[in-house]
Amino acid sequence: ARTGDPEVIYGAGKTPEQVVELLRRLRQAHPSRAALATRLGPEALAAVRATFPEASISEDAGVVTVGPLPQARGLVCVVSAGTSDARVATEAAVTARAFGAGVRQISDVGVAGIHRLLAVKDELDQADCLVVVAGMEGALPSVVGGLTGVPLVAVPTSVGYGASFGGLAALLAMLNSCAPGVVVTNIDNGFGAGVFAARVARRARRDGGAR
Amino acid sequence: ARTGDPEVIYGAGKTPEQVVELLRRLRQAHPSRAALATRLGPEALAAVRATFPEASISEDAGVVTVGPLPQARGLVCVVSAGTSDARVATEAAVTARAFGAGVRQISDVGVAGIHRLLAVKDELDQADCLVVVAGMEGALPSVVGGLTGVPLVAVPTSVGYGASFGGLAALLAMLNSCAPGVVVTNIDNGFGAGVFAARVARRARRDGGAR
Amino acid sequence: ARTGDPEVIYGAGKTPEQVVELLRRLRQAHPSRAALATRLGPEALAAVRATFPEASISEDAGVVTVGPLPQARGLVCVVSAGTSDARVATEAAVTARAFGAGVRQISDVGVAGIHRLLAVKDELDQADCLVVVAGMEGALPSVVGGLTGVPLVAVPTSVGYGASFGGLAALLAMLNSCAPGVVVTNIDNGFGAGVFAARVARRARRDGGAR
Amino acid sequence: ARTGDPEVIYGAGKTPEQVVELLRRLRQAHPSRAALATRLGPEALAAVRATFPEASISEDAGVVTVGPLPQARGLVCVVSAGTSDARVATEAAVTARAFGAGVRQISDVGVAGIHRLLAVKDELDQADCLVVVAGMEGALPSVVGGLTGVPLVAVPTSVGYGASFGGLAALLAMLNSCAPGVVVTNIDNGFGAGVFAARVARRARRDGGAR
Amino acid sequence: ARTGDPEVIYGAGKTPEQVVELLRRLRQAHPSRAALATRLGPEALAAVRATFPEASISEDAGVVTVGPLPQARGLVCVVSAGTSDARVATEAAVTARAFGAGVRQISDVGVAGIHRLLAVKDELDQADCLVVVAGMEGALPSVVGGLTGVPLVAVPTSVGYGASFGGLAALLAMLNSCAPGVVVTNIDNGFGAGVFAARVARRARRDGGAR
Amino acid sequence: ARTGDPEVIYGAGKTPEQVVELLRRLRQAHPSRAALATRLGPEALAAVRATFPEASISEDAGVVTVGPLPQARGLVCVVSAGTSDARVATEAAVTARAFGAGVRQISDVGVAGIHRLLAVKDELDQADCLVVVAGMEGALPSVVGGLTGVPLVAVPTSVGYGASFGGLAALLAMLNSCAPGVVVTNIDNGFGAGVFAARVARRARRDGGAR
Amino acid sequence: ARTGDPEVIYGAGKTPEQVVELLRRLRQAHPSRAALATRLGPEALAAVRATFPEASISEDAGVVTVGPLPQARGLVCVVSAGTSDARVATEAAVTARAFGAGVRQISDVGVAGIHRLLAVKDELDQADCLVVVAGMEGALPSVVGGLTGVPLVAVPTSVGYGASFGGLAALLAMLNSCAPGVVVTNIDNGFGAGVFAARVARRARRDGGAR
Amino acid sequence: ARTGDPEVIYGAGKTPEQVVELLRRLRQAHPSRAALATRLGPEALAAVRATFPEASISEDAGVVTVGPLPQARGLVCVVSAGTSDARVATEAAVTARAFGAGVRQISDVGVAGIHRLLAVKDELDQADCLVVVAGMEGALPSVVGGLTGVPLVAVPTSVGYGASFGGLAALLAMLNSCAPGVVVTNIDNGFGAGVFAARVARRARRDGGAR
Ligand SMILES: Nc1ncnc2c1ncn2[C@@H]1O[C@H](COP(=O)(O)O)[C@@H](O)[C@H]1O
Ligand SMILES: Nc1ncnc2c1ncn2[C@@H]1O[C@H](COP(=O)(O)O)[C@@H](O)[C@H]1O
Ligand SMILES: Nc1ncnc2c1ncn2[C@@H]1O[C@H](COP(=O)(O)O)[C@@H](O)[C@H]1O
Ligand SMILES: Nc1ncnc2c1ncn2[C@@H]1O[C@H](COP(=O)(O)O)[C@@H](O)[C@H]1O
Ligand SMILES: [Mg+2]
Ligand SMILES: [Mg+2]
Ligand SMILES: [Mg+2]
Ligand SMILES: [Mg+2]
Ligand SMILES: [Mg+2]
Ligand SMILES: [Mg+2]
Ligand SMILES: [Mg+2]
Ligand SMILES: [Mg+2]
């Protein structure tokens, strides 16, 4: 990992023992750096909690950080609509924080209730980078992108059924966004969006320049 | 065709001569009924104009009606965002009118400029059936569907490139709309949407019932 | 939810406790309005039955309503062919009723036995909106659409195997229907079809106008 | 080619000169056997007409036979709905005749006008093998297959647009037909269906056995 | 079911109790006709065996017949390559027999061992209809179709992994067979192939005509 | 357009006259702001050159700017491999400049010649945002992303044939990049990448922070 | 290019002038090395012939070599079935020769005429590497791979229509070949197969080892 | 199996008893030849270990060989990046060894850490055939293919999620590799790659010729 970045464990397909052992080694080798683990199931989360009482755990999102987080520079704002997409949004938020950005998370602003979204426009404008998470038709990034000129990373999720095809519908929608300047990650890839957004935010001048 | 419905010609793949000849026959056989022809190219449009000076022609959309339109009952409102989608929107509007509904057409209200859309909310609410046309990410029906409870038919268009895959992205988005009660037609099928919407509108009580 | 519409819970991915708790809250907040819950498994259904003895439960379809249904205006007719598609058809029927329409359900009329279908033509003609549910090749809406001019919502189901690709074959067939005025929902989305059809039906003049 | 079968030329991608030259050689080498050429464009058809005045030419379908056709045994019935599918239906009919079966062709019986189809049920029952050609939603074979127990070969065509995806929608529909005993060819492959149906028909007992 | 055809139960998704109950009813209603049940799991097979000791059971293929089979007319020959495809091949063979054809089954002749296939050419030529079952690359029907002029029904199976995409690779291969006169069923649809082949075989003149 | 952003014309599907007329109007309405036009064919480029002698034209990429460019803040570096991808890379570069960023363009560094890429590592590190353009297998962003921690926008192109499927192969590769923090645009969407990268770059502190 | 390898020009999308100019430069820079150009249209071929009278030209395949070919080591055998696939097969053959292997080309051995294939088994066994080219169902490599243990590279072509989907059917078939040790290139990529096969052949011991 | 090749068992879908019984029979029938079994789960591996204490077992890859391996001729080098791809890489390595080649396995050289890859360039150059295994974006073969002229077989794996679509992304990337002379196997097909690579390696002259 680059200076200041956390060490990272991708938990999918790993046993709780493997996760705990990896975290232990990373903490020992890099005591001054946080370790981030994503995609943990309930057993792995329990094992981490038992072994590292100081760990910061996002239960529903299956994400943990252990060790000192870097100082926060810049601001990432993570936006999502429903409880189903929250898991991915939180993965993005925790990741962005662990990679050195300040983070604000706004949930429950969806395209079908446009007024709640208009009400948070100021918060969106204050961010250095936005992460917008949506499943099903994946329309949220287009609407947010029309409201603000802040760099916007769209994350499609696999939430949906039938012709959602595991998130393909949302992915294609986001790639075709009519709002200029929307970029996209893999389906459910909150981690990648968090890394990218943190890199953007922590380089940003606090005044945002003349945008 | 059912009583009151126009006779219809699908012009794609037909020569100007075939189109004109078919229109002539339909006019002769059913003098009291309009004839509708869609998907006409410039040559076919010119031939129709020369032969039927009384024809009503939508140049850009390649649609014509010849003969007396039925009395308008109920109101269909056709909504679209950009000039590229206008062709399909007009096909829907002319079709709905020819099938006996009153029609209002609103262009240039897209998801990336949400305020223009909010400004027409009252007009949307007055309709008996909405037809919402959009290409690229196909997000417009979700946003409109969140603003109003009027029955809404979404029409994906093939406008876009790359991962739009000829309208597939918009089609999938609309099928997965999080706004309940959105139904969908084939890509670019303004005609089908117009027929359906007219059927809904001309049956509607003018007060709309307690919706 | 709009005035007169029920409160809705999407049960997929929710625990029985969550479903019961949500129903309880919705009933308390809106005593005069029904609550509708869809996609419930056997455990959730049992929990609902135990907690709300007055609940109306469609066992096989995993759908329940609790509380007073709105007065029925207009008529939705839900048509399907086999027992496999019945689950989705019933989801549509219960939803349409909860959203304020009268409902008639006709099962076991398929394309491979066309005479049973011809025998119910009158019942189809009396409806204000049709919902036609079919899996496999999804041919039923085309045949029904050829028999009647009533607005028709087609619902593809995931019933089938192999080249059905989880309902994709039926979805594509319905989108390409040669019967004009067929509109389509997502695969297995009986709920969406029910909402849409109810909106159409409850606005309809009882005479249907000069269709 | 097997005894009694014609020699065959696939004209797509061949120049008029190549087609004529191939026909000449085949006629010379096998004077007692017909030569069949498919997928010919207007120029190739004109060249064939000029060179072989005795040729039997199906203009619209781009199919020709030159030389003595074999005696007809058994009966193939080719069914299609619209003028757009007629090209493929005629390719099947001419091929079946050239491969030694008697042929009857029924056009303009589609799923959206079910009564015309019921009116020809007797003719369907008299065939030894049916070829049913349909584009768009590809529903016709399911309906025909429900009316009769005659072996049925379904041919999807590329007629359609948008979510027809070049005939994929019709192909998938036919593969998923709920009528048992429907088999399918490649999109637009009237030739293959004609060969197969002729093989079935010319082996059939004229009484058809106790089916 | 047509005269002489068996009653049929599609076992997938049915409980052992439902299967046994359905068989009981069909046997009672039609004592002179066989009942065929396909896609049965081990429990359903055990329940059938316990209830109908006279049942004829194909354990691995999950297929049973109960009651008197019709007299065999004509000959269907079912060909497959490996043990993985045998389940589908046997479904086809048992179905063809229950629908009134004589049946011969040849296993373990694949494209990668062409000499075993050449050794059975005479048996292939004697059939009135061939059913050729293959997974993975689905090449077998093309090779068999090149060896014989007997009508040939190809059945793709879902055997394979990776880019087999659940049988799609074999399905596409068979639809594109360069051997003329190959027709295709849905993936794993041994039942449909058996019905079709029996219909062809039982109509065939025993001499096969001058093929 | 936001303050400081140029006015933009999407030239695809527009006649040379329409493009020139639009440019004229935009120049008149916003004399202090540049106008950017993309996707222009040879005729449109010639018309622009004739009408606006001061226009800056990228011939091969079909991109022009007319009017005063904004002051450059921050640095975007656009990287591509071959001459085929250059068109898209230049669209990104010109767009980023027109949207207010400084731009450096590096061509001809591909994955199959890794040493040329290593030689420019310092230039990559100096950028505030990278745009990496690649067709065919789309591997370049993963390799670049492994070399540097600068925010990286990947642009798949439609360069390739066969299983490239119009850029789908490159798009999927980039979405699955194992280098963390790679985000992706639509196929051939150099414009979108340029807008996004400019927004990131012009907000960046010149020292880049402690990255 | 590596020592002994030719210089290569990919002609698709290049003007005749560009091709000739590139060839001239490569010949000048590397007089002792051949230059290979692929995917040339008729005009480019004519221009090459006029400029380089000594060029070796494969007219139908659009391939030329100019300059001294390397000494041939090892033997590549290129196998294909029909005239439509010959273009790709010849591209592979010329490429393999230009990359330093001896080449034998066998045309017109297809899966539907298995005896012609058996007749050339000895020639197949003598090769150091096989290139097997096939379109449509792509079955040829499986059959050849069952006959011989020589390393085999399969090349799918875009020959076919309908469900061939531009060569996808053949590609998937080859990837799923039941013959072990079949490897695959992109659709129509005779060039890649030729390069690979030459690399294998020119390293081979002439006795082939104990295979 | 050919002389010198091992007997092979494909373990997927077989019970531990079946695997052990098959191994026993193969060992008895061919005592001088190794038996190779792939795709074994933990139970089957335990059963093999208990029955054949002399077996050579690759636990994680689910691969075993029993009996004397052939003498190693030539050198196959198997390259992969991460622990997730190791299973497939080891299947290739064990297979290549069992088919008579010497094998070297290099793990943990990925595209995102290009320097580790450059460090092993000499080892790559010494091989007679390379097998390069990669999931996700499948970029590794392109980079390796740019470093060396050794024949290279690319194996895509199903490692990934979302738009990886079960390995499709990596498969398409490898088929479109810009490095000439890359050939590809089915997704996860380490076995096929091992067979092919061994055939190439064991025929190779030890000096590799003048490559
Ligand atoms: N069967 C269904 N299919 C699709 N959407 C549904 C279904 N049932 C309910 N919904 C939607 O899900 C929303 C409630 O979701 P939730 O808040 O997760 O319970 C409702 O407002 C409906 O729009
Ligand atoms: N319309 C058609 N569709 C598919 N295959 C055809 C068609 N017409 C002819 N064929 C096949 O093409 C072969 C002749 O191809 P060719 O030698 O290229 O003329 C015949 O033997 C047939 O198998
Ligand atoms: N190359 C491009 N690709 C995608 N979108 C573009 C491109 N160039 C311009 N645009 C978008 O097209 C809009 C202008 O479209 P129009 O009004 O049709 O000229 C701009 O606001 C951009 O958002
Ligand atoms: N027929 C072909 N298919 C794919 N790639 C090719 C072909 N012919 C040449 N190439 C590649 O194209 C490169 C030259 O591309 P270019 O510089 O555009 O002429 C060569 O180095 C080859 O790798
Ligand atoms: Mg959403
Ligand atoms: Mg839009
Ligand atoms: Mg059905
Ligand atoms: Mg049809
Ligand atoms: Mg096979
Ligand atoms: Mg590249
Ligand atoms: Mg072939
Ligand atoms: Mg990788």
CSV table of N, CA and C in Angstrom, one decimal, chain F residues 47-134:
chain,number,residue,atom,x,y,z
F,47,ALA,N,-16.8,23.1,-42.9
F,47,ALA,CA,-17.7,24.2,-42.7
F,47,ALA,C,-17.3,25.1,-41.5
F,48,VAL,N,-16.8,24.5,-40.4
F,48,VAL,CA,-16.4,25.2,-39.3
F,48,VAL,C,-15.2,26.0,-39.6
F,49,ARG,N,-14.2,25.4,-40.3
F,49,ARG,CA,-13.0,26.1,-40.7
F,49,ARG,C,-13.3,27.3,-41.5
F,50,ALA,N,-14.2,27.2,-42.5
F,50,ALA,CA,-14.5,28.3,-43.4
F,50,ALA,C,-15.2,29.4,-42.6
F,51,THR,N,-16.0,29.1,-41.7
F,51,THR,CA,-16.8,30.1,-41.0
F,51,THR,C,-16.0,30.7,-39.8
F,52,PHE,N,-15.3,29.9,-39.1
F,52,PHE,CA,-14.5,30.4,-37.9
F,52,PHE,C,-13.0,30.2,-38.1
F,53,PRO,N,-12.4,31.1,-38.9
F,53,PRO,CA,-10.9,30.8,-39.2
F,53,PRO,C,-10.1,30.7,-37.9
F,54,GLU,N,-10.6,31.3,-36.8
F,54,GLU,CA,-9.8,31.2,-35.6
F,54,GLU,C,-10.1,29.9,-34.8
F,55,ALA,N,-10.9,29.1,-35.3
F,55,ALA,CA,-11.2,27.8,-34.6
F,55,ALA,C,-10.0,26.9,-34.4
F,56,SER,N,-9.9,26.2,-33.3
F,56,SER,CA,-8.9,25.3,-33.1
F,56,SER,C,-9.5,23.9,-33.4
F,57,ILE,N,-8.8,23.2,-34.4
F,57,ILE,CA,-9.5,22.0,-34.9
F,57,ILE,C,-8.6,20.8,-34.7
F,58,SER,N,-9.1,19.7,-34.2
F,58,SER,CA,-8.4,18.4,-34.1
F,58,SER,C,-9.0,17.5,-35.2
F,59,GLU,N,-8.3,17.6,-36.4
F,59,GLU,CA,-8.9,16.9,-37.6
F,59,GLU,C,-9.3,15.5,-37.4
F,60,ASP,N,-8.4,14.7,-37.0
F,60,ASP,CA,-8.6,13.2,-36.9
F,60,ASP,C,-9.7,12.9,-35.8
F,61,ALA,N,-9.7,13.7,-34.8
F,61,ALA,CA,-10.7,13.4,-33.7
F,61,ALA,C,-12.0,14.0,-33.9
F,62,GLY,N,-12.2,14.9,-34.9
F,62,GLY,CA,-13.4,15.5,-35.2
F,62,GLY,C,-13.9,16.4,-34.1
F,63,VAL,N,-13.0,17.1,-33.5
F,63,VAL,CA,-13.3,18.0,-32.3
F,63,VAL,C,-12.8,19.4,-32.7
F,64,VAL,N,-13.6,20.4,-32.3
F,64,VAL,CA,-13.2,21.8,-32.5
F,64,VAL,C,-13.5,22.6,-31.2
F,65,THR,N,-12.7,23.7,-31.0
F,65,THR,CA,-13.1,24.7,-30.0
F,65,THR,C,-13.1,26.0,-30.7
F,66,VAL,N,-14.0,26.9,-30.4
F,66,VAL,CA,-14.1,28.2,-31.0
F,66,VAL,C,-14.2,29.2,-29.8
F,67,GLY,N,-13.4,30.2,-29.8
F,67,GLY,CA,-13.5,31.2,-28.7
F,67,GLY,C,-12.4,31.0,-27.6
F,68,PRO,N,-12.4,31.9,-26.7
F,68,PRO,CA,-11.3,31.9,-25.7
F,68,PRO,C,-11.4,30.7,-24.7
F,69,LEU,N,-10.3,29.9,-24.6
F,69,LEU,CA,-10.3,28.8,-23.6
F,69,LEU,C,-10.1,29.4,-22.2
F,70,PRO,N,-10.7,28.8,-21.2
F,70,PRO,CA,-10.5,29.2,-19.8
F,70,PRO,C,-9.0,29.0,-19.4
F,71,GLN,N,-8.6,29.8,-18.4
F,71,GLN,CA,-7.2,29.6,-17.9
F,71,GLN,C,-7.1,28.2,-17.4
F,72,ALA,N,-5.9,27.6,-17.6
F,72,ALA,CA,-5.7,26.2,-17.2
F,72,ALA,C,-5.4,26.0,-15.7
F,73,ARG,N,-6.1,25.2,-15.0
F,73,ARG,CA,-5.8,24.9,-13.6
F,73,ARG,C,-5.6,23.4,-13.4
F,74,GLY,N,-4.6,23.0,-12.7
F,74,GLY,CA,-4.4,21.5,-12.6
F,74,GLY,C,-4.0,20.9,-13.9
F,75,LEU,N,-3.7,19.6,-13.8
F,75,LEU,CA,-3.1,18.9,-15.0
F,75,LEU,C,-3.8,17.6,-15.2
F,76,VAL,N,-4.4,17.4,-16.4
F,76,VAL,CA,-4.9,16.1,-16.8
F,76,VAL,C,-3.9,15.5,-17.7
F,77,CYS,N,-3.6,14.2,-17.5
F,77,CYS,CA,-2.7,13.5,-18.5
F,77,CYS,C,-3.5,12.4,-19.2
F,78,VAL,N,-3.6,12.4,-20.5
F,78,VAL,CA,-4.4,11.5,-21.3
F,78,VAL,C,-3.4,10.5,-21.9
F,79,VAL,N,-3.6,9.2,-21.7
F,79,VAL,CA,-2.7,8.1,-22.1
F,79,VAL,C,-3.4,7.2,-23.0
F,80,SER,N,-2.8,6.8,-24.1
F,80,SER,CA,-3.3,5.8,-25.0
F,80,SER,C,-2.2,5.0,-25.7
F,81,ALA,N,-2.6,4.0,-26.4
F,81,ALA,CA,-1.6,3.0,-26.9
F,81,ALA,C,-1.4,3.2,-28.4
F,82,GLY,N,-2.5,3.1,-29.2
F,82,GLY,CA,-2.2,3.0,-30.6
F,82,GLY,C,-2.9,4.1,-31.4
F,83,THR,N,-2.6,4.2,-32.7
F,83,THR,CA,-3.3,5.2,-33.5
F,83,THR,C,-4.8,5.0,-33.6
F,84,SER,N,-5.3,3.8,-33.4
F,84,SER,CA,-6.7,3.6,-33.5
F,84,SER,C,-7.4,4.3,-32.3
F,85,ASP,N,-6.8,4.3,-31.2
F,85,ASP,CA,-7.4,4.8,-30.0
F,85,ASP,C,-7.2,6.3,-29.9
F,86,ALA,N,-6.4,6.9,-30.8
F,86,ALA,CA,-6.0,8.3,-30.7
F,86,ALA,C,-7.2,9.2,-30.8
F,87,ARG,N,-8.2,8.9,-31.6
F,87,ARG,CA,-9.3,9.7,-31.8
F,87,ARG,C,-10.1,10.0,-30.5
F,88,VAL,N,-10.3,8.9,-29.8
F,88,VAL,CA,-11.0,9.1,-28.5
F,88,VAL,C,-10.1,9.8,-27.5
F,89,ALA,N,-8.8,9.5,-27.5
F,89,ALA,CA,-7.9,10.2,-26.5
F,89,ALA,C,-7.9,11.7,-26.8
F,90,THR,N,-7.9,12.0,-28.0
F,90,THR,CA,-7.8,13.5,-28.3
F,90,THR,C,-9.2,14.1,-28.0
F,91,GLU,N,-10.3,13.5,-28.2
F,91,GLU,CA,-11.6,14.0,-27.7
F,91,GLU,C,-11.5,14.3,-26.2
F,92,ALA,N,-10.9,13.4,-25.4
F,92,ALA,CA,-10.8,13.6,-24.0
F,92,ALA,C,-9.9,14.8,-23.7
F,93,ALA,N,-8.8,14.9,-24.4
F,93,ALA,CA,-7.8,15.9,-24.1
F,93,ALA,C,-8.4,17.3,-24.5
F,94,VAL,N,-9.0,17.4,-25.6
F,94,VAL,CA,-9.5,18.7,-26.0
F,94,VAL,C,-10.6,19.1,-25.0
F,95,THR,N,-11.5,18.2,-24.7
F,95,THR,CA,-12.6,18.4,-23.7
F,95,THR,C,-12.0,18.9,-22.4
F,96,ALA,N,-11.0,18.2,-21.9
F,96,ALA,CA,-10.5,18.6,-20.6
F,96,ALA,C,-9.9,20.0,-20.6
F,97,ARG,N,-9.2,20.3,-21.7
F,97,ARG,CA,-8.7,21.7,-21.8
F,97,ARG,C,-9.8,22.7,-21.9
F,98,ALA,N,-10.9,22.4,-22.7
F,98,ALA,CA,-12.0,23.3,-22.8
F,98,ALA,C,-12.7,23.5,-21.5
F,99,PHE,N,-12.7,22.5,-20.6
F,99,PHE,CA,-13.3,22.6,-19.3
F,99,PHE,C,-12.4,23.1,-18.2
F,100,GLY,N,-11.2,23.6,-18.6
F,100,GLY,CA,-10.4,24.4,-17.7
F,100,GLY,C,-9.2,23.8,-17.1
F,101,ALA,N,-8.9,22.6,-17.6
F,101,ALA,CA,-7.7,21.9,-17.0
F,101,ALA,C,-6.5,22.1,-18.0
F,102,GLY,N,-5.3,22.1,-17.5
F,102,GLY,CA,-4.1,21.9,-18.3
F,102,GLY,C,-4.1,20.4,-18.8
F,103,VAL,N,-3.5,20.1,-19.9
F,103,VAL,CA,-3.6,18.8,-20.5
F,103,VAL,C,-2.2,18.4,-21.1
F,104,ARG,N,-1.8,17.2,-20.8
F,104,ARG,CA,-0.7,16.5,-21.4
F,104,ARG,C,-1.2,15.2,-22.1
F,105,GLN,N,-0.8,15.0,-23.3
F,105,GLN,CA,-1.2,13.7,-24.0
F,105,GLN,C,-0.1,12.8,-24.3
F,106,ILE,N,-0.1,11.6,-23.9
F,106,ILE,CA,0.9,10.6,-24.2
F,106,ILE,C,0.4,9.5,-25.0
F,107,SER,N,0.9,9.3,-26.2
F,107,SER,CA,0.4,8.3,-27.1
F,107,SER,C,1.4,7.2,-27.2
F,108,ASP,N,0.9,6.0,-27.7
F,108,ASP,CA,1.8,4.9,-28.0
F,108,ASP,C,2.5,4.3,-26.8
F,109,VAL,N,1.8,4.2,-25.7
F,109,VAL,CA,2.4,3.4,-24.6
F,109,VAL,C,1.4,2.3,-24.3
F,110,GLY,N,1.6,1.1,-24.7
F,110,GLY,CA,0.7,0.0,-24.6
F,110,GLY,C,1.2,-1.1,-23.7
F,111,VAL,N,0.3,-2.0,-23.4
F,111,VAL,CA,0.7,-3.1,-22.4
F,111,VAL,C,1.7,-4.0,-23.1
F,112,ALA,N,1.7,-4.1,-24.4
F,112,ALA,CA,2.6,-5.1,-25.0
F,112,ALA,C,4.0,-4.5,-25.1
F,113,GLY,N,4.2,-3.3,-24.7
F,113,GLY,CA,5.6,-2.8,-24.7
F,113,GLY,C,5.8,-2.0,-23.4
F,114,ILE,N,5.9,-2.7,-22.3
F,114,ILE,CA,5.8,-2.2,-21.0
F,114,ILE,C,6.9,-1.2,-20.6
F,115,HIS,N,8.0,-1.3,-21.4
F,115,HIS,CA,9.1,-0.4,-21.0
F,115,HIS,C,8.9,1.0,-21.4
F,116,ARG,N,8.2,1.2,-22.5
F,116,ARG,CA,7.8,2.6,-22.9
F,116,ARG,C,6.9,3.2,-21.8
F,117,LEU,N,6.1,2.4,-21.2
F,117,LEU,CA,5.2,2.9,-20.1
F,117,LEU,C,6.0,3.2,-18.9
F,118,LEU,N,6.9,2.3,-18.5
F,118,LEU,CA,7.7,2.6,-17.3
F,118,LEU,C,8.5,3.9,-17.5
F,119,ALA,N,8.9,4.2,-18.7
F,119,ALA,CA,9.7,5.4,-18.9
F,119,ALA,C,8.9,6.7,-18.7
F,120,VAL,N,7.6,6.7,-18.7
F,120,VAL,CA,6.8,7.9,-18.5
F,120,VAL,C,6.2,8.0,-17.1
F,121,LYS,N,6.6,7.1,-16.2
F,121,LYS,CA,6.0,7.0,-14.9
F,121,LYS,C,6.0,8.4,-14.2
F,122,ASP,N,7.1,9.1,-14.3
F,122,ASP,CA,7.2,10.4,-13.6
F,122,ASP,C,6.1,11.4,-14.2
F,123,GLU,N,5.9,11.4,-15.5
F,123,GLU,CA,4.9,12.2,-16.0
F,123,GLU,C,3.5,11.8,-15.5
F,124,LEU,N,3.3,10.6,-15.4
F,124,LEU,CA,2.0,10.1,-14.8
F,124,LEU,C,1.8,10.6,-13.4
F,125,ASP,N,2.8,10.5,-12.6
F,125,ASP,CA,2.7,10.9,-11.2
F,125,ASP,C,2.5,12.4,-11.0
F,126,GLN,N,2.9,13.2,-12.0
F,126,GLN,CA,2.7,14.7,-11.9
F,126,GLN,C,1.3,15.1,-12.2
F,127,ALA,N,0.5,14.2,-12.8
F,127,ALA,CA,-0.9,14.6,-13.1
F,127,ALA,C,-1.8,14.7,-11.9
F,128,ASP,N,-2.9,15.5,-12.0
F,128,ASP,CA,-3.9,15.5,-11.0
F,128,ASP,C,-5.0,14.5,-11.3
F,129,CYS,N,-5.1,14.1,-12.5
F,129,CYS,CA,-6.1,13.1,-12.9
F,129,CYS,C,-5.6,12.5,-14.2
F,130,LEU,N,-5.7,11.1,-14.3
F,130,LEU,CA,-5.3,10.4,-15.5
F,130,LEU,C,-6.5,10.0,-16.3
F,131,VAL,N,-6.5,10.1,-17.6
F,131,VAL,CA,-7.5,9.4,-18.5
F,131,VAL,C,-6.7,8.4,-19.3
F,132,VAL,N,-7.1,7.1,-19.2
F,132,VAL,CA,-6.4,6.1,-19.9
F,132,VAL,C,-7.3,5.4,-20.9
F,133,VAL,N,-7.0,5.5,-22.2
F,133,VAL,CA,-7.8,5.1,-23.3
F,133,VAL,C,-7.3,3.8,-23.9
F,134,ALA,N,-8.1,2.8,-24.0
F,134,ALA,CA,-7.7,1.5,-24.6
F,134,ALA,C,-8.8,0.7,-25.2
